[in-house]
Structures are given as structure tokens and as C-alpha cells.
Amino acid sequence: QVQLVESGGGLVQAGGSLRLSCAASGRTFASSMGWFRQAPGKAREFVAGLSWSSGTTYSADSVRGRFTISRDIAKNTMFLQMNSLKPEDTAVYYCAARYARDYTERPNDYAYWGQGTQVTVSS
């Protein structure tokens, strides 16, 4: 079992930055984790993924170069540093985990989800 709690969302102007945190409890060492987001009326989409044991990361094309996913093993916490934010980044952001070495971009592959945190970028 993995329990996930996100924090760090908020309202920011375009061009600004936010850092999201996902505190995990449980068996994170055997997990891969990811950040997803869902805007109103749209499907949940993959943002970035991370293999907990190796630290290997991957980001979606839409955020690559602006967002950075990372982890702090000692704190059992995953982060999403978001820079150069755009209004189209506005969404509820979720962290997710699965018991597999490699992350995927498919939300249905993840069994564990946080409650979500709202990110709003004003123009």
C-alpha cells in the first residue's frame, strides 16, 4: 500500500513558478510514480514520471524544459518544480504510484492516487 498527499498548488501569474510536493508513505522503494493533471472538461494527462529506485525520469513534451520531476528518498517525497508557467498549465495536479519499476503515461496503470492540488495560472 502507498498513501500519497500532494501540496504546493496555488495561483500564480504567467511566467511564474510553483513547486508541488507529494509525500508518500508505504512501500515506495518498489514503485514508479508520476504526476498527472486534469483541466476542466479534459482527460487526465501525463506530465512526468519517475522510477523511485533508479531515479530515472521522463517528462511530457508539453512541459519538457519547464517542469522538473525529482525525489527525496530520505523524506519519501516526490516533487514537481514548475517554471515558466502558462495559462494552459491550469489544472488539478495529481501524483500517482504503481508497484512496477517503470513509469507509464497511462493513468489506468496507476493504482494509488493523491487527492490532487489546484494550480491556476493567470494571464
Coordinates of C-alpha atoms in Angstrom, one line a residue:
Q1 CA 0.0 0.0 0.0
V2 CA 1.1 3.5 -0.8
Q3 CA -0.6 6.7 0.6
L4 CA 0.0 10.0 -1.3
V5 CA -0.6 13.5 -0.2
E6 CA 0.0 16.5 -2.5
S7 CA 0.7 20.1 -1.6
G8 CA 2.1 23.2 -3.1
G9 CA -0.6 24.3 -5.6
G10 CA -1.9 27.8 -5.8
L11 CA -2.5 30.9 -8.0
V12 CA 0.4 32.3 -10.0
Q13 CA 0.9 34.7 -12.8
A14 CA 2.1 33.5 -16.2
G15 CA 5.8 33.1 -16.2
G16 CA 5.9 32.3 -12.5
S17 CA 6.9 29.2 -10.7
L18 CA 5.5 26.7 -8.2
R19 CA 6.8 23.6 -6.6
L20 CA 4.4 20.7 -5.9
S21 CA 5.2 18.0 -3.3
C22 CA 3.9 14.5 -3.0
A23 CA 4.5 12.9 0.4
A24 CA 4.4 9.2 0.2
S25 CA 4.1 6.6 2.9
G26 CA 4.3 2.8 2.4
R27 CA 6.4 0.8 0.1
T28 CA 7.8 3.5 -2.2
F29 CA 11.1 1.6 -2.9
A30 CA 9.3 -0.8 -5.2
S31 CA 7.3 1.9 -7.0
S32 CA 7.3 4.1 -10.0
M33 CA 5.5 7.4 -9.6
G34 CA 4.1 10.1 -11.8
W35 CA 2.5 13.5 -12.0
F36 CA -0.7 13.9 -13.9
R37 CA -3.0 16.8 -14.4
Q38 CA -6.7 17.3 -15.4
A39 CA -8.2 20.5 -16.6
P40 CA -12.0 21.0 -16.6
G41 CA -13.7 19.1 -19.4
K42 CA -10.4 17.3 -20.4
A43 CA -9.0 13.9 -19.8
R44 CA -6.3 13.3 -17.2
E45 CA -2.9 13.6 -18.9
F46 CA 0.6 12.5 -18.0
V47 CA 3.0 15.2 -17.0
A48 CA 6.1 13.5 -15.7
G49 CA 7.2 10.1 -14.4
L50 CA 9.9 8.8 -12.1
S51 CA 11.3 5.4 -11.2
W52 CA 11.8 5.5 -7.4
S53 CA 14.7 3.1 -7.2
S54 CA 16.8 4.3 -10.1
G55 CA 15.7 8.0 -10.2
T56 CA 15.1 7.8 -14.0
T57 CA 12.7 10.5 -15.1
Y58 CA 10.7 11.4 -18.1
S59 CA 8.6 14.4 -19.0
A60 CA 5.8 15.0 -21.5
D61 CA 6.7 17.2 -24.5
S62 CA 4.3 19.9 -23.3
V63 CA 6.3 20.6 -20.1
R64 CA 9.8 19.4 -21.0
G65 CA 12.3 22.2 -20.3
R66 CA 9.9 23.9 -17.9
F67 CA 8.9 21.3 -15.4
T68 CA 11.4 19.0 -13.4
I69 CA 10.4 15.9 -11.5
S70 CA 12.6 14.7 -8.7
R71 CA 12.5 12.8 -5.4
D72 CA 14.0 13.0 -1.9
I73 CA 14.5 9.4 -0.8
A74 CA 15.1 10.3 2.8
K75 CA 11.8 12.2 3.0
N76 CA 9.9 9.8 0.8
T77 CA 8.7 12.8 -1.2
M78 CA 8.4 13.5 -4.9
F79 CA 8.5 17.0 -6.3
L80 CA 7.4 18.8 -9.5
Q81 CA 9.2 22.1 -10.0
M82 CA 7.2 24.1 -12.5
N83 CA 8.8 27.1 -14.1
S84 CA 7.7 29.5 -16.9
L85 CA 4.1 28.6 -16.2
K86 CA 1.5 29.2 -18.8
P87 CA -2.3 29.7 -18.5
E88 CA -2.7 26.3 -20.3
D89 CA -1.0 24.6 -17.3
T90 CA -4.0 25.4 -15.2
A91 CA -5.4 22.1 -13.9
V92 CA -5.7 19.9 -10.8
Y93 CA -2.4 18.1 -10.4
Y94 CA -2.3 14.6 -9.1
C95 CA 0.6 12.3 -8.0
A96 CA 0.2 8.6 -8.6
A97 CA 2.1 5.5 -7.8
R98 CA 2.3 1.9 -9.1
Y99 CA 4.2 -1.2 -8.0
A100 CA 6.4 -1.6 -11.0
R101 CA 9.9 -0.5 -11.8
D102 CA 9.0 1.7 -14.8
Y103 CA 6.5 4.5 -15.1
T104 CA 3.9 4.7 -17.8
E105 CA 1.9 7.5 -19.3
R106 CA -1.4 5.8 -18.8
P107 CA -3.4 6.8 -15.8
N108 CA -5.1 3.4 -15.6
D109 CA -1.8 1.8 -14.9
Y110 CA -1.5 3.5 -11.5
A111 CA -3.3 2.1 -8.5
Y112 CA -2.6 4.8 -6.0
W113 CA -3.5 8.5 -6.2
G114 CA -3.3 11.6 -4.1
Q115 CA -6.3 13.9 -3.6
G116 CA -5.0 16.5 -6.1
T117 CA -3.9 20.1 -5.8
Q118 CA -5.2 23.0 -7.8
V119 CA -2.8 25.0 -10.0
T120 CA -4.1 28.2 -11.6
V121 CA -2.0 30.3 -13.9
S122 CA -3.4 33.8 -14.7
S123 CA -2.5 35.6 -17.9

